[in-house]
Structures are given as structure tokens and as C-alpha cells.
C-alpha positions as CSV (number, residue, x, y, z in Angstrom):
1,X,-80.7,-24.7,162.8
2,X,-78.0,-22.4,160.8
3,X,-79.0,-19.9,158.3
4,X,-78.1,-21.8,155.6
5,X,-80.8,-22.0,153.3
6,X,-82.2,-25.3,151.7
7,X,-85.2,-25.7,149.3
8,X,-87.5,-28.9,149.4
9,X,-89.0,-28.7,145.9
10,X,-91.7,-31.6,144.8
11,X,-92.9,-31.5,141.4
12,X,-95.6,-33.8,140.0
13,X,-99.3,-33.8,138.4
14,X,-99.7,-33.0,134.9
15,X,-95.7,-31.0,135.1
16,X,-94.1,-34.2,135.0
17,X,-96.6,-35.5,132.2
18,X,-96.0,-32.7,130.0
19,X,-92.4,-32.9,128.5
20,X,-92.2,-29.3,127.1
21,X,-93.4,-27.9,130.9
22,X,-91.3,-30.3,133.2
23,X,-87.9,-29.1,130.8
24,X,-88.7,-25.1,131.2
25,X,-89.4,-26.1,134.9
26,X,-86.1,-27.4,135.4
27,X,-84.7,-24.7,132.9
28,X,-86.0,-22.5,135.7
29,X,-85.1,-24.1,138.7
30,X,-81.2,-24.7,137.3
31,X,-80.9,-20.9,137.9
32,X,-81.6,-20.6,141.5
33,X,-78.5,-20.5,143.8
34,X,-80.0,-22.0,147.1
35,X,-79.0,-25.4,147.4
36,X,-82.1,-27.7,146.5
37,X,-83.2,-31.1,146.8
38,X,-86.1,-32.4,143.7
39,X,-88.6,-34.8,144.9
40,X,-90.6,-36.2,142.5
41,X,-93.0,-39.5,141.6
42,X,-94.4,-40.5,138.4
43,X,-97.3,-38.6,137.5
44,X,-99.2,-40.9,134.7
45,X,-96.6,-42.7,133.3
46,X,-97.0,-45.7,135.9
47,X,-100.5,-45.8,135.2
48,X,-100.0,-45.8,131.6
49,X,-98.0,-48.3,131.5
50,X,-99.4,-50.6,134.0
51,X,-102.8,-50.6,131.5
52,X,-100.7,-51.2,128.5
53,X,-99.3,-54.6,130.8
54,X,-103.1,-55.2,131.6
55,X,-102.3,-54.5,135.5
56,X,-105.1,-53.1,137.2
57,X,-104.2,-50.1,139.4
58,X,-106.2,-48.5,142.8
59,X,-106.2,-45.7,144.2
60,X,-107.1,-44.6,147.9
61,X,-107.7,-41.5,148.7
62,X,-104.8,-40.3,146.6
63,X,-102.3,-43.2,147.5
64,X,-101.6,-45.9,145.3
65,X,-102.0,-49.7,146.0
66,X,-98.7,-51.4,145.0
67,X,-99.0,-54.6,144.3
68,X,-96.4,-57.2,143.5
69,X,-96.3,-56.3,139.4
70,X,-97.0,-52.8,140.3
71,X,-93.8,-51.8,142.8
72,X,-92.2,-53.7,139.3
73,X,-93.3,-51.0,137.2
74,X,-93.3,-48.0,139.6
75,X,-89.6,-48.7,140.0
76,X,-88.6,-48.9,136.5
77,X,-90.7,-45.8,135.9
78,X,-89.7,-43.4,139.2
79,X,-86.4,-44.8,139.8
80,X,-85.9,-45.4,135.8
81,X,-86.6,-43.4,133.1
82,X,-88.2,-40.3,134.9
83,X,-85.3,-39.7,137.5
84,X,-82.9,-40.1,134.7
85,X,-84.9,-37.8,132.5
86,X,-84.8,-35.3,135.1
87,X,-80.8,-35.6,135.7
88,X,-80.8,-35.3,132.3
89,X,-82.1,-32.2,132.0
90,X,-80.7,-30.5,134.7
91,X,-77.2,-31.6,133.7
92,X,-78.1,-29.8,130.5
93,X,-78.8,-26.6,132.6
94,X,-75.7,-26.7,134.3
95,X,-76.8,-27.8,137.3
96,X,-74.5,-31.1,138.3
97,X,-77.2,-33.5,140.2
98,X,-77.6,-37.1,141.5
99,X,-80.4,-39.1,140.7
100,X,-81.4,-41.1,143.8
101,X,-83.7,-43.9,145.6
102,X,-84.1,-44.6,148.5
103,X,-82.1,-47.5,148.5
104,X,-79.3,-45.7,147.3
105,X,-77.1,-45.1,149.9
106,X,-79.6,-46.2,152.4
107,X,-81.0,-43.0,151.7
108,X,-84.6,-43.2,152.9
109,X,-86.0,-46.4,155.0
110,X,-89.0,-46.9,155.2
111,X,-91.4,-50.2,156.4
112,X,-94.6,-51.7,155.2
113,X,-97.2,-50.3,155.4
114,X,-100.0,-51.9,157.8
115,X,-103.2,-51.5,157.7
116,X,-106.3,-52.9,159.7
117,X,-108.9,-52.8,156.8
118,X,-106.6,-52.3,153.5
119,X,-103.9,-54.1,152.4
120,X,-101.7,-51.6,150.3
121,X,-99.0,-54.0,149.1
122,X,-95.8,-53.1,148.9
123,X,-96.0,-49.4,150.3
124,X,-93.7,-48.0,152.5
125,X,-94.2,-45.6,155.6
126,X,-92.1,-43.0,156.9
127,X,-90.4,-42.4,160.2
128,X,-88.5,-39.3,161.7
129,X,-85.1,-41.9,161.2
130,X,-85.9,-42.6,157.8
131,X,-83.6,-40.1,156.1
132,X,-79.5,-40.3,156.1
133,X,-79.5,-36.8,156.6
134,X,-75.6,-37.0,157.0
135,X,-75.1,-38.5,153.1
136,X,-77.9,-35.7,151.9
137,X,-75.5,-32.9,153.7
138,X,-72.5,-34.5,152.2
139,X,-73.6,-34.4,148.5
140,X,-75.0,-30.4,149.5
141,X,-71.4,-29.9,150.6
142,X,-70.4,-31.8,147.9
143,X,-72.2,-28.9,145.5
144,X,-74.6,-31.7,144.1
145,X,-78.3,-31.4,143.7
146,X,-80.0,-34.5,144.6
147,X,-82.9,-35.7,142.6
148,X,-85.2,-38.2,144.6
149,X,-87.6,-40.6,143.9
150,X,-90.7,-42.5,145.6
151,X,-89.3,-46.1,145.5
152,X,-87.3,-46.3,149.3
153,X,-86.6,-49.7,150.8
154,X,-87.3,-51.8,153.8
155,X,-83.7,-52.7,155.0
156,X,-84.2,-56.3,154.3
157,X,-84.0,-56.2,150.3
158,X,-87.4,-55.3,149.8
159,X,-88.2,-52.0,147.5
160,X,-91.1,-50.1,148.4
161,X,-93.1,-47.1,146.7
162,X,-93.7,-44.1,148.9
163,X,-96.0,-41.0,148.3
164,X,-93.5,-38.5,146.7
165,X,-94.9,-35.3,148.8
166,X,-94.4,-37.5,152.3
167,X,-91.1,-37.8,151.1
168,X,-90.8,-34.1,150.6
169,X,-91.8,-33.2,153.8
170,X,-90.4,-36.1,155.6
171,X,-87.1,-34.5,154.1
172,X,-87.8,-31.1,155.2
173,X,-88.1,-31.8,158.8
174,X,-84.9,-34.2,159.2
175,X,-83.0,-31.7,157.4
176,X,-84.7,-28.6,159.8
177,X,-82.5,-28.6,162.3
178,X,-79.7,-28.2,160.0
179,X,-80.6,-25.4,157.5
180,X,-83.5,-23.0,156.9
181,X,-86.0,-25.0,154.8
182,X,-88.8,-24.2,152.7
183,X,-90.6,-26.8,151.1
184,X,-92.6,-25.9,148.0
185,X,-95.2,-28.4,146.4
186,X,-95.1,-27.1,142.8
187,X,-98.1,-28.9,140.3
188,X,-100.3,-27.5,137.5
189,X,-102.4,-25.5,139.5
190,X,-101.9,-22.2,140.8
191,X,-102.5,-23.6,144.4
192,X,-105.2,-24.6,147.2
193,X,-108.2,-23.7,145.5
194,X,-112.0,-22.5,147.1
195,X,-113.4,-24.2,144.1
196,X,-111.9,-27.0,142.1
197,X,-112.9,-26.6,138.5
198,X,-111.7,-22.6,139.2
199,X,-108.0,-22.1,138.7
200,X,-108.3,-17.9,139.7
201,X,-110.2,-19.4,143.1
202,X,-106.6,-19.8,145.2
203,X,-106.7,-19.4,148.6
204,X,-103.4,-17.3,149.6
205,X,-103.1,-18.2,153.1
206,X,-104.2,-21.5,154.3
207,X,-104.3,-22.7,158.2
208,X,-104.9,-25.4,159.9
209,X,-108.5,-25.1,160.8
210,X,-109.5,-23.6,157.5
211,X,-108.0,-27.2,156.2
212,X,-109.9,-28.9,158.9
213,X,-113.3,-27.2,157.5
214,X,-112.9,-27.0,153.8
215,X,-112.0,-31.2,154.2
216,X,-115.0,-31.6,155.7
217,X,-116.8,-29.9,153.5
218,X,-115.5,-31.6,150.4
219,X,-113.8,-28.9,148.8
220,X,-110.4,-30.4,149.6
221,X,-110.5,-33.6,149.1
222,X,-108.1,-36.8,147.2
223,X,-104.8,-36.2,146.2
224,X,-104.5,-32.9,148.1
225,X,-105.2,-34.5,151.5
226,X,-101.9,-36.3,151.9
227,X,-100.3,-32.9,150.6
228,X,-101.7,-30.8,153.2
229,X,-101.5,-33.0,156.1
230,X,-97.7,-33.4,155.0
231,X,-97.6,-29.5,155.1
232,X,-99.1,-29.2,158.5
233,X,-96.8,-31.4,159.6
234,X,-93.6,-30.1,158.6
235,X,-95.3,-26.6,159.8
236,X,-95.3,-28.3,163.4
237,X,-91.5,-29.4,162.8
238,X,-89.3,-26.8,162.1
239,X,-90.2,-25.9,158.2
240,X,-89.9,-22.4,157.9
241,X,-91.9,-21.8,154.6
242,X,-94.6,-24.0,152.6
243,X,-96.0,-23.1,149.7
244,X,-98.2,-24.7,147.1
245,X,-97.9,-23.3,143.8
246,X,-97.8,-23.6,140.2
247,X,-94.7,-24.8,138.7
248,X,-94.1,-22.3,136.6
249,X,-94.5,-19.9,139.3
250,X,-91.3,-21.1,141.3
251,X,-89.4,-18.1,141.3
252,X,-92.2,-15.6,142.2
253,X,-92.8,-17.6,145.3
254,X,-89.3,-17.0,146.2
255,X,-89.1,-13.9,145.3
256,X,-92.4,-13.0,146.9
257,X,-93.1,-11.1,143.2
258,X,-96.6,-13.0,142.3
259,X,-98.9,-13.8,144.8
260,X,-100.9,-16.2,142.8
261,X,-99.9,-19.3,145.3
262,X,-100.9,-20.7,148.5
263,X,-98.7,-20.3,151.7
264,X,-99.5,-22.9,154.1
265,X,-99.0,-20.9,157.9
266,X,-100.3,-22.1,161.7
């Protein structure tokens, strides 16, 4: 690893839904000099739509089952409008970026996802060879900010959707022995929370056997699972910082002015 820094920032929940808080977000984020990389997925739009198109959507435990009319819409809708959106916006800010799939310059690989008791459809799991890293340090070097989606590929011609915080972290650790990651989860809430309907309840510091016994207790539970196990796991590979904050609490994390997050340590 050098000492060149790199952020890993996901954004998604109700801060992509909300068009006035996703454009101060990225007002925000524009002004940070550390090279970044923006992960994001769809928040409700997919869903949205897919009801208006009378496609019936699942969710298990926080991971969507992508059928053949759903990897349609997630594509037009993460790779489409949103990631343009986003591009948009930034490019507004100043801040030159490159909207991205994973299909785009072979950029992420991923394959199928099998299961022994549930079919997911077209979802696509990570490996630790699933990321170019050498394009992704080219367009750094290139002084471009790369915005990325959840829709990767297969290598055969087949497009697959991919939780957007697997591909955060999966990111995070390729890139780890190259630069000095963080990788910051940034949604509505302030962070991990001791109680669920409490947004003041955040737990500041957060290891792994208080995950293992607030999971089992039901406190965390759904959507936050696959966020935290993807923490953990870039923890064990090199990360150097994880945080799970608020969106609009980006630049207190990094400048360790407001505690009101949770860091994710061994």
C-alpha cells in the first residue's frame, strides 16, 4: 500500500430518493480533494417503476430477486437515468467524473449467483478478481472521479444486478493494496443504531462480536446485514477506515469534527 489516499463512498436509501438531499450531497462531496470513487444503486426508483409495469418485486433479506423483466428495469434505472443524474450533478460542481457499469470497461465481473434453496435470477456475485483495478487507477491518474453502478456483467454478454455496498467494499479491498482506503456507507441515518425507530441511539464504535450479538438479537437486522458483513470484510482486507454515517455528515467523518456516526473497528 502507498499513502495515497482513496475514498470508497456509497450513497443510497432515502439520499438518492430525495432530489434536493442527493444534489447538496454531491454539492458537498465535489469539494473534497482526496481522490473518490461513488458507488451507488437505485434506492426506490426500481421499485417504483417496476409496480407501475405491474412487475412484482422480492426482497431477501435486503437483496433483491432479479428476474428476467427486473435486471430490464434495474439497468435502465442504475446504469440509466440515476448514474447520469449523478454525473450530472457532479459535473455541475466541478468535479469532472465517469459514469460507469460494470460492463464498461470490463470493469467489475461478476457470475450468477447460485443458490441451493433460492433462485435469485439474474444476480451477480463478487470475487477478489472481479475489479480492473488497473483501468480504475488509470481514470484516478487520469484526475477522473468514477461513478459506479450495481448492474456488472458475466463475461458472456449477460448483465447482472449486484448489491451496491458489496460493490463498495469489494472495491475497497482490490484497490487496498494500492492506496490508503476508507470506505464510508453514507444513507439517511446517522449510523448503526441500538434502537431502530431512534435516530440519537447510534452506536459510535461497532465490532465484530457486538455485530454478532446485536444480529442475533434482532436489533440489526435486513438491509443492514449485507452492509456490515461487507464492512467486516473489508476490515479483514486491508481497509483502513469504515464508517457508517449520514450523508450529510460526510465531511465531519473526515474531518473527525462530529461524532454522530458509526466507525466500524476489529
Amino acid at each position: 500500500m502507498n499513502n495515497q489516499k482513496l475514498l470508497i463512498i456509497k450513497i443510497g436509501g432515502n439520499s438518492i430518493d430525495n432530489k434536493f438531499e442527493l444534489a447538496q450531497f454531491l454539492e458537498t462531496i465535489a469539494t473534497i480533494n482526496t481522490p473518490f470513487i461513488l458507488v451507488h444503486g437505485g434506492g426506490k426508483l426500481a421499485t417504483d417503476l417496476a409496480e407501475k409495469l405491474n412487475i412484482p418485486q422480492q426482497l431477501i433479506d435486503g437483496r433483491r430477486i432479479t428476474d428476467a423483466e427486473t435486471i430490464k428495469i434495474a439497468t435502465m434505472v442504475y446504469a440509466g437515468y440515476i448514474n447520469k443524474n449523478i454525473v450530472a450533478l457532479l459535473q455541475k460542481n466541478k468535479k469532472n467524473s465517469i459514469g460507469l457499469s460494470g460492463a464498461d470497461a470490463n470493469l467489475i465481473q461478476t457470475t450468477k449467483r447460485v443458490h441451493p434453496t433460492i433462485d435469485y435470477g439474474f444476480v451477480g456475485d463478487l470475487n477478489d478478481k472481479s475489479v480492473n483495478t488497473a483501468f480504475i487507477e488509470n481514470l484516478i491518474n487520469f484526475g477522473l472521479t468514477p461513478v459506479v453502478n450495481a448492474i456488472t456483467h458475466d463475461g458472456n454478454g449477460q448483465l447482472l444486478n449486484t448489491n451496491a455496498d458489496s460493490i463498495a467494499s469489494t472495491l475497497a479491498t482490490s484497490l487496498a493494496s494500492k492506496y490508503d482506503v476508507s470506505l464510508l456507507y453514507c444513507f439517511e441515518k446517522n449510523g448503526v443504531l441500538s434502537e431502530p425507530s431512534n435516530d440519537d441511539s447510534v452506536i459510535k464504535t461497532l465490532n465484530h462480536q457486538q455485530y454478532e450479538q446485536l444480529k442475533e438479537e434482532g436489533i440489526i437486522s435486513k438491509g443492514m446485514l449485507p452492509k456490515l458483513d461487507n464492512c467486516f470484510n473489508a476490515l479483514q482486507n486491508g481497509v483502513s477506515a469504515i464508517g457508517i454515517l449520514k450523508a450529510t455528515n460526510i465531511l465531519g467523518f473526515l474531518n473527525n469534527t462530529n461524532h454522530e456516526y458509526t466507525r466500524i473497528i476489529k
